[in-house]
CSV table of C-alpha atoms in Angstrom, one decimal:
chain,number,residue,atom,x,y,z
A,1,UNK,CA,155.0,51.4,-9.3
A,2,UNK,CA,157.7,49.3,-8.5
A,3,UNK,CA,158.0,46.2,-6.4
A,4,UNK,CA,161.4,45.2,-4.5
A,5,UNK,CA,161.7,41.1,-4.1
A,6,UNK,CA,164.2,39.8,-1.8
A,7,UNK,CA,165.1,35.8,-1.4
A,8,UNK,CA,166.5,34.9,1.9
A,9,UNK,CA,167.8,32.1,4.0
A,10,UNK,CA,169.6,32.6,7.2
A,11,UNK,CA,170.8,35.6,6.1
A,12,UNK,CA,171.7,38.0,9.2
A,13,UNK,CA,172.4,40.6,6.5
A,14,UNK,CA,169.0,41.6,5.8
A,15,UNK,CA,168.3,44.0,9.3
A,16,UNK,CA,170.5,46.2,8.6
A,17,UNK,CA,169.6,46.0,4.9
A,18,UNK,CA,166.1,46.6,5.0
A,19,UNK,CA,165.9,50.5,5.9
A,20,UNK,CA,167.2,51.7,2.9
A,21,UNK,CA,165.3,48.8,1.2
A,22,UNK,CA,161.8,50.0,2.3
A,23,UNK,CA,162.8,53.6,1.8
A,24,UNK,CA,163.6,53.3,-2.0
A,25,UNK,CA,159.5,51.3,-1.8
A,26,UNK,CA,158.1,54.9,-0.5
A,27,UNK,CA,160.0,56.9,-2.9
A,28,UNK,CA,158.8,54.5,-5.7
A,29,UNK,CA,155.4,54.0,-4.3
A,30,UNK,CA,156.1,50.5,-4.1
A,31,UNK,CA,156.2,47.5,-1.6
A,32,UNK,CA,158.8,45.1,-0.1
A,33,UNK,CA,158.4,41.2,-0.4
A,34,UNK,CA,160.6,39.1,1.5
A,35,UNK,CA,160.5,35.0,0.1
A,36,UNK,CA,161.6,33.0,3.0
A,37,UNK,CA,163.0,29.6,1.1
A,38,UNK,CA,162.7,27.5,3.6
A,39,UNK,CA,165.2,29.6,6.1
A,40,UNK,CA,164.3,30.0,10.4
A,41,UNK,CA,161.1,31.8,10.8
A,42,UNK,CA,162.3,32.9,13.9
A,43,UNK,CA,165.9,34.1,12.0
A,44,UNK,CA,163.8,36.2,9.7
A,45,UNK,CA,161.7,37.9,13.1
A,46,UNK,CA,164.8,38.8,14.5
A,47,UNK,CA,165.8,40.4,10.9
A,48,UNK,CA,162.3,42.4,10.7
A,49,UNK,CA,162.5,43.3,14.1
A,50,UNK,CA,160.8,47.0,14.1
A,51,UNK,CA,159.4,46.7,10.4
A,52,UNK,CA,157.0,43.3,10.3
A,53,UNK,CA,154.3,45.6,9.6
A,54,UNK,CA,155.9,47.3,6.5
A,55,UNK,CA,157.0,44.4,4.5
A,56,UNK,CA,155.6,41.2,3.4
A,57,UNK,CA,156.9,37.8,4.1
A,58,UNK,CA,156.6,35.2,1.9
A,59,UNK,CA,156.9,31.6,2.8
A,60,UNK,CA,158.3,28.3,1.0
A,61,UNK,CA,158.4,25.3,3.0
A,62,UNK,CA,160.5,22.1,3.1
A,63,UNK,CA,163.3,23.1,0.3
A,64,UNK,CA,166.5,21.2,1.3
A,65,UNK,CA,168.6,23.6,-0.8
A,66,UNK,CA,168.4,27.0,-1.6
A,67,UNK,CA,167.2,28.4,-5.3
A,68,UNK,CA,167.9,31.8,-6.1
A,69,UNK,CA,166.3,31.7,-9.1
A,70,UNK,CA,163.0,29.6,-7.6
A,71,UNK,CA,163.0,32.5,-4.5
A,72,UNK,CA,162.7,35.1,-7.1
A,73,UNK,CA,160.0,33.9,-8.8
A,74,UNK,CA,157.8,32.9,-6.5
A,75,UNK,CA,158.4,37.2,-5.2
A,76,UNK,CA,157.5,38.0,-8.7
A,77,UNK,CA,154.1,35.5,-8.7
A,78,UNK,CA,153.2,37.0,-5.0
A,79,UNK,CA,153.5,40.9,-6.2
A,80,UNK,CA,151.4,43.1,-8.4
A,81,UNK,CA,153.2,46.3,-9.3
A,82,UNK,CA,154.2,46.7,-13.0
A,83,UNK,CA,157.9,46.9,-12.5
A,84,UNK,CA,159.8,44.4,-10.7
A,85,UNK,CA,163.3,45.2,-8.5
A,86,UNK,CA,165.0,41.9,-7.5
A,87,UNK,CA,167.6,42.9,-4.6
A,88,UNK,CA,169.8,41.4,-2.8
A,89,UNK,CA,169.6,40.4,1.4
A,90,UNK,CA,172.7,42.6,1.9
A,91,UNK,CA,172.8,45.2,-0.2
A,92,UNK,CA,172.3,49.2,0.9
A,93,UNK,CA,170.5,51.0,-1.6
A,94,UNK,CA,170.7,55.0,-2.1
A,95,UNK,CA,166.7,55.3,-2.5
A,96,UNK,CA,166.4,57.7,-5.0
A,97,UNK,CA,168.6,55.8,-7.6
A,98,UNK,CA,166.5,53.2,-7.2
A,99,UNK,CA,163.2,55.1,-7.9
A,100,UNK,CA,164.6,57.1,-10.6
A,101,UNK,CA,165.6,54.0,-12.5
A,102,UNK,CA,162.1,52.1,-11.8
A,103,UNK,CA,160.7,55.5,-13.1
A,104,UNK,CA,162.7,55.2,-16.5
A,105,UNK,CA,161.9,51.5,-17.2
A,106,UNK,CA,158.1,52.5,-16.3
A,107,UNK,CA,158.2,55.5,-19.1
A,108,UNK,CA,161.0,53.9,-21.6
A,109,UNK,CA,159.7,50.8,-23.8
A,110,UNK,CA,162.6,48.1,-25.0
A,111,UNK,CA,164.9,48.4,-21.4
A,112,UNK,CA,165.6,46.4,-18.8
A,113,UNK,CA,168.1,47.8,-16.0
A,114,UNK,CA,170.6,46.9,-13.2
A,115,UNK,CA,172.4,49.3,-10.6
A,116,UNK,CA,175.8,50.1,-12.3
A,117,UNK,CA,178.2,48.8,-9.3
A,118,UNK,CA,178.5,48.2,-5.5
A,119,UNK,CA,181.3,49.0,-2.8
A,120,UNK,CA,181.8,46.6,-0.3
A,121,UNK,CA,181.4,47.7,3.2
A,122,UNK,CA,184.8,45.8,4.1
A,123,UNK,CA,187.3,46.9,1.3
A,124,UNK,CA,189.5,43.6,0.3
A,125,UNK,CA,186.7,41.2,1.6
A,126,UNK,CA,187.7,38.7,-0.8
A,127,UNK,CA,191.4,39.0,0.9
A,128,UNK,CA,193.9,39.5,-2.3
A,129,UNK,CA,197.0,39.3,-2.2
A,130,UNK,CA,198.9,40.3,-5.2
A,131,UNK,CA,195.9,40.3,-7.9
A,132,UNK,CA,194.3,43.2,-7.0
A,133,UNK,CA,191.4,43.1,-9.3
A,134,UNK,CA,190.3,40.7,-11.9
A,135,UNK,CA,186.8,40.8,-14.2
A,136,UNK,CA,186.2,39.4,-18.0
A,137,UNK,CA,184.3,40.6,-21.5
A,138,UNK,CA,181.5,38.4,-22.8
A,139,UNK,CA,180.1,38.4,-25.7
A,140,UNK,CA,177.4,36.6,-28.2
A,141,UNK,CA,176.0,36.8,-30.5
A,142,UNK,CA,173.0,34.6,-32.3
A,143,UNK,CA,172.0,33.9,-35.8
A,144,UNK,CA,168.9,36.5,-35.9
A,145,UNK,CA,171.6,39.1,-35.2
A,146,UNK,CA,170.8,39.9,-31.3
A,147,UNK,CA,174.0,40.6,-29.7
A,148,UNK,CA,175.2,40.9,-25.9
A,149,UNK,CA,178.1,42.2,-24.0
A,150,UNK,CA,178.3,41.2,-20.2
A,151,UNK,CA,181.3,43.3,-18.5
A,152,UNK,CA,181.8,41.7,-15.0
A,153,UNK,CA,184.1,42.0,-12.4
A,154,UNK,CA,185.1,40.8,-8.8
A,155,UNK,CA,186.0,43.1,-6.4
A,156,UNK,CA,189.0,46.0,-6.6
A,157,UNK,CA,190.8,45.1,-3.5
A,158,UNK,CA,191.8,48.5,-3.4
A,159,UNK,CA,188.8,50.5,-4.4
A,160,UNK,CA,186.2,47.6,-3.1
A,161,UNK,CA,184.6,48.4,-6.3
A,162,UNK,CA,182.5,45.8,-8.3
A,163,UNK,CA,179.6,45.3,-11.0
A,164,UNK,CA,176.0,44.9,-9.8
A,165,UNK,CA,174.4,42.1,-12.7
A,166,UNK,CA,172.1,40.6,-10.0
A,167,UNK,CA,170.4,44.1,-8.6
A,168,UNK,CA,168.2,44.2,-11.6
A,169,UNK,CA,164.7,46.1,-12.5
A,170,UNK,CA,162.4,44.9,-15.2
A,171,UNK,CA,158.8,45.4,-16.6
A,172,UNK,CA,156.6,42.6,-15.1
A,173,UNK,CA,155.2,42.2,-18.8
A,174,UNK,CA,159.0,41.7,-20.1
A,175,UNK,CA,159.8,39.5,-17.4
A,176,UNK,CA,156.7,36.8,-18.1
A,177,UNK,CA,157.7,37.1,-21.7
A,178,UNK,CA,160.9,34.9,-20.7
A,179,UNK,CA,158.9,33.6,-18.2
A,180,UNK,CA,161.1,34.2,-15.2
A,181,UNK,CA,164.3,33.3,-13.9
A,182,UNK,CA,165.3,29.7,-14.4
A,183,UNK,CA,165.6,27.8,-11.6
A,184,UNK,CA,167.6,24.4,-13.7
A,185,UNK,CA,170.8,26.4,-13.2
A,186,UNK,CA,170.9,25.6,-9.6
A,187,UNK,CA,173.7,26.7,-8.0
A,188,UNK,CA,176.2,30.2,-7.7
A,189,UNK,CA,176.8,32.0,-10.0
A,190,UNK,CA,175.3,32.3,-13.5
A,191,UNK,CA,171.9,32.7,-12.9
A,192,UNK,CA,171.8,37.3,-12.8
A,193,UNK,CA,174.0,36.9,-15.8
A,194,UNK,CA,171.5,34.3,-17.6
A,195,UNK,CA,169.0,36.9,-17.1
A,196,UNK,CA,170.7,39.8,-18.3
A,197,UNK,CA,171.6,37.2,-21.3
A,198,UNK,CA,167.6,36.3,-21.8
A,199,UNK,CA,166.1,39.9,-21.6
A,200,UNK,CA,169.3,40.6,-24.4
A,201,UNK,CA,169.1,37.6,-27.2
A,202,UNK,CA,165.4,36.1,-25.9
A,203,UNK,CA,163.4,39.7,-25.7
A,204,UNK,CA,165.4,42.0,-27.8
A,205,UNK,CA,166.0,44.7,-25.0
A,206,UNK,CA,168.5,46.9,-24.0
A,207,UNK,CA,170.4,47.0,-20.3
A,208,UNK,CA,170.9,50.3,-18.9
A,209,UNK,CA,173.2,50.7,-15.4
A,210,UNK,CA,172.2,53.6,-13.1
A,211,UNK,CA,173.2,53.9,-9.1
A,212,UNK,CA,175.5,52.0,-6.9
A,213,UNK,CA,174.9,50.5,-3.4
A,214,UNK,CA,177.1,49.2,-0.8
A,215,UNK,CA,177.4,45.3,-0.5
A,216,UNK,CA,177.6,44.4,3.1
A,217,UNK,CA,180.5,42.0,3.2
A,218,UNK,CA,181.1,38.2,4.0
A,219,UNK,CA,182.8,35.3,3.6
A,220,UNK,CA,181.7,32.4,0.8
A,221,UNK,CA,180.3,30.0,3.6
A,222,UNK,CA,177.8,32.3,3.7
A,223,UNK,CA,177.5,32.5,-0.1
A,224,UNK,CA,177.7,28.2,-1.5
A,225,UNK,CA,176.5,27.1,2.1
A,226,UNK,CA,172.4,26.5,1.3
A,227,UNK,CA,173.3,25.0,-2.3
A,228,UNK,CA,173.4,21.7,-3.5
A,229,UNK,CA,177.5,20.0,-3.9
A,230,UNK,CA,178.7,23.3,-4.4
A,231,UNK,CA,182.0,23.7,-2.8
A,232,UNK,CA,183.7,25.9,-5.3
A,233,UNK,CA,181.7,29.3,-6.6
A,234,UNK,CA,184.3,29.1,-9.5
A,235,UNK,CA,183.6,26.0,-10.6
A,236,UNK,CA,179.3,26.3,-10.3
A,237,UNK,CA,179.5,29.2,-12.1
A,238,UNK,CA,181.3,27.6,-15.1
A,239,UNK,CA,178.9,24.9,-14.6
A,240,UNK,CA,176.2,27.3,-14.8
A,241,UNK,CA,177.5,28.8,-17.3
A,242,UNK,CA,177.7,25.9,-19.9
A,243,UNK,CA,174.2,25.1,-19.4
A,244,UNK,CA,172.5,28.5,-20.0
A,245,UNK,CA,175.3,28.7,-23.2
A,246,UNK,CA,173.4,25.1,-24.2
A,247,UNK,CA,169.9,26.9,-23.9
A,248,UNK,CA,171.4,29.9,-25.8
A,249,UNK,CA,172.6,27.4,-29.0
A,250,UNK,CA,169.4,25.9,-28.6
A,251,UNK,CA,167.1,29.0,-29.1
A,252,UNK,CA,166.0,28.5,-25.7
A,253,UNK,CA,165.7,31.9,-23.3
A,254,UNK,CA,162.9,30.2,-21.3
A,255,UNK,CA,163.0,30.1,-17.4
A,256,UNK,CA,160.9,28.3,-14.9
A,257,UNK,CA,158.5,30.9,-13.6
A,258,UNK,CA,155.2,28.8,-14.7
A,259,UNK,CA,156.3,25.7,-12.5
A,260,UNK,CA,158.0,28.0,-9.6
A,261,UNK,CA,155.1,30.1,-8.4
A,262,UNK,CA,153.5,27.0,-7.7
A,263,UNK,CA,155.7,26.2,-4.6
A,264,UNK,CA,153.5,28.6,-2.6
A,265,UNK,CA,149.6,27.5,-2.0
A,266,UNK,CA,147.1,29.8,-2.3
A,267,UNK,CA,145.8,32.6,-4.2
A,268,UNK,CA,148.3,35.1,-5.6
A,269,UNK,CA,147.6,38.5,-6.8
A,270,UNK,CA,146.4,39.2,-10.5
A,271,UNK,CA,148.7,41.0,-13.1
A,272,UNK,CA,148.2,44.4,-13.9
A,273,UNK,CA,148.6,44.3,-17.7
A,274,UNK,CA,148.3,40.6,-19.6
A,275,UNK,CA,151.4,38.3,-20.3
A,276,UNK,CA,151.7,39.1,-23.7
A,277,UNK,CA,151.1,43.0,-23.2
């Protein structure tokens, strides 16, 4: 039923991760894809030490820079079950959130979903001072009358609480519609909100929020450090941002799936319903 996708480079997060990740596969009857953009092959052994043989590893060569959104795609193109779970490298799932959710998309036409929050593992990892917690209200709306509301929210130094846009489940058929993520906003920190914003005003659906996880903390090196100029997560956000909004005024809720999956040579596994389906 449901296949979990997870982009990584250099990422140590991802062994103590990937138990809870591969549990929430079996109670979904699904499978765990790992895209390696162009990240150590012998980093990402260490990370799968004990579990090799129960997830698979996809490969993308000779990338400079990082892509989320390119990483995600390619996990989409090289899986085959009809809902799609695109996770995090350091998030701890509770299993049977997960599978519950993926089992409500599967059985509930006009949805899309994301886990409703995460706690980080190190409360105050973002190291406040005297603004405790800080988060903003979006909202559009376009001229066909489609309308979206994106609540979002940095951590509560005091709770460690914070949303989850970028943990986010979807029909395969729903996410070839918009075809994909789009890989031109290249950077931090618009591109989970852009999709959430796509599957809203592009596909007409609805976002439900179910579950929480724990976000295993770090510092932003470890965030910006793979991505191209990016210095200030703040400031490629906004960037972000204003390009997806320029798509948006433009009638334009395409991504890049079409030219990403092509990064990886080879055959890849047929769809289980068609495009359009």
């Amino acid at each position: 039923m449901l296949s979990i996708i997870v982009s990584w480079r250099d990422r140590v997060e991802l062994g103590r991760a990937l138990p809870s990740l591969l549990a929430a596969a079996k109670l979904a009857h699904g499978d765990v894809t790992i895209v390696n953009f162009s990240g150590s092959a012998e980093l990402l052994r260490g990370q799968l030490d004990g579990h090799r043989d129960d997830v698979r590893v996809v490969e993308v060569p000779g990338q400079a820079f990082f892509n989320k959104s390119a990483a995600q795609n390619v996990g989409a193109a090289s899986t085959r079950h009809p809902v799609l779970f695109f996770c995090d490298c350091d998030i701890i799932l509770e299993p049977d959130s997960v599978a519950e959710l993926a089992q409500r998309l599967l059985t509930t036409d006009g949805i899309f979903g994301t886990l409703a929050g995460v706690r980080e593992s190190e409360t105050n990892s973002r190291r406040a001072r005297h603004v405790v917690s800080f988060g903003y209200e979006l909202h559009i709306k376009t001229a066909d009358g489609r309308q979206l509301t994106i609540i979002d929210s940095e951590e509560d130094s005091q709770t460690g609480l914070r949303h989850a846009p970028g943990l986010l489940l979807v029909r395969r058929t729903d996410f070839l519609a918009i075809n994909g993520y789009n890989a031109g906003l290249h950077g931090w920190g618009w591109e989970d909100q852009d999709m959430i914003s796509r599957l809203t005003l592009g596909r007409g659906l609805r976002r439900v929020m179910s579950g929480n996880a724990i976000h295993l903390s770090h510092d932003d090196h470890a965030r910006i450090a793979y991505y191209p100029a990016v210095t200030s997560r703040w400031e490629s956000r906004d960037r972000m941002f204003r390009t997806a909004l320029a798509n948006y005024d433009d009638g334009n809720f395409l991504g890049t799936y079409d030219r990403d999956r092509t990064l990886v040579a080879g055959p890849q596994p047929s769809h289980p319903l068609p495009r359009d389906a």
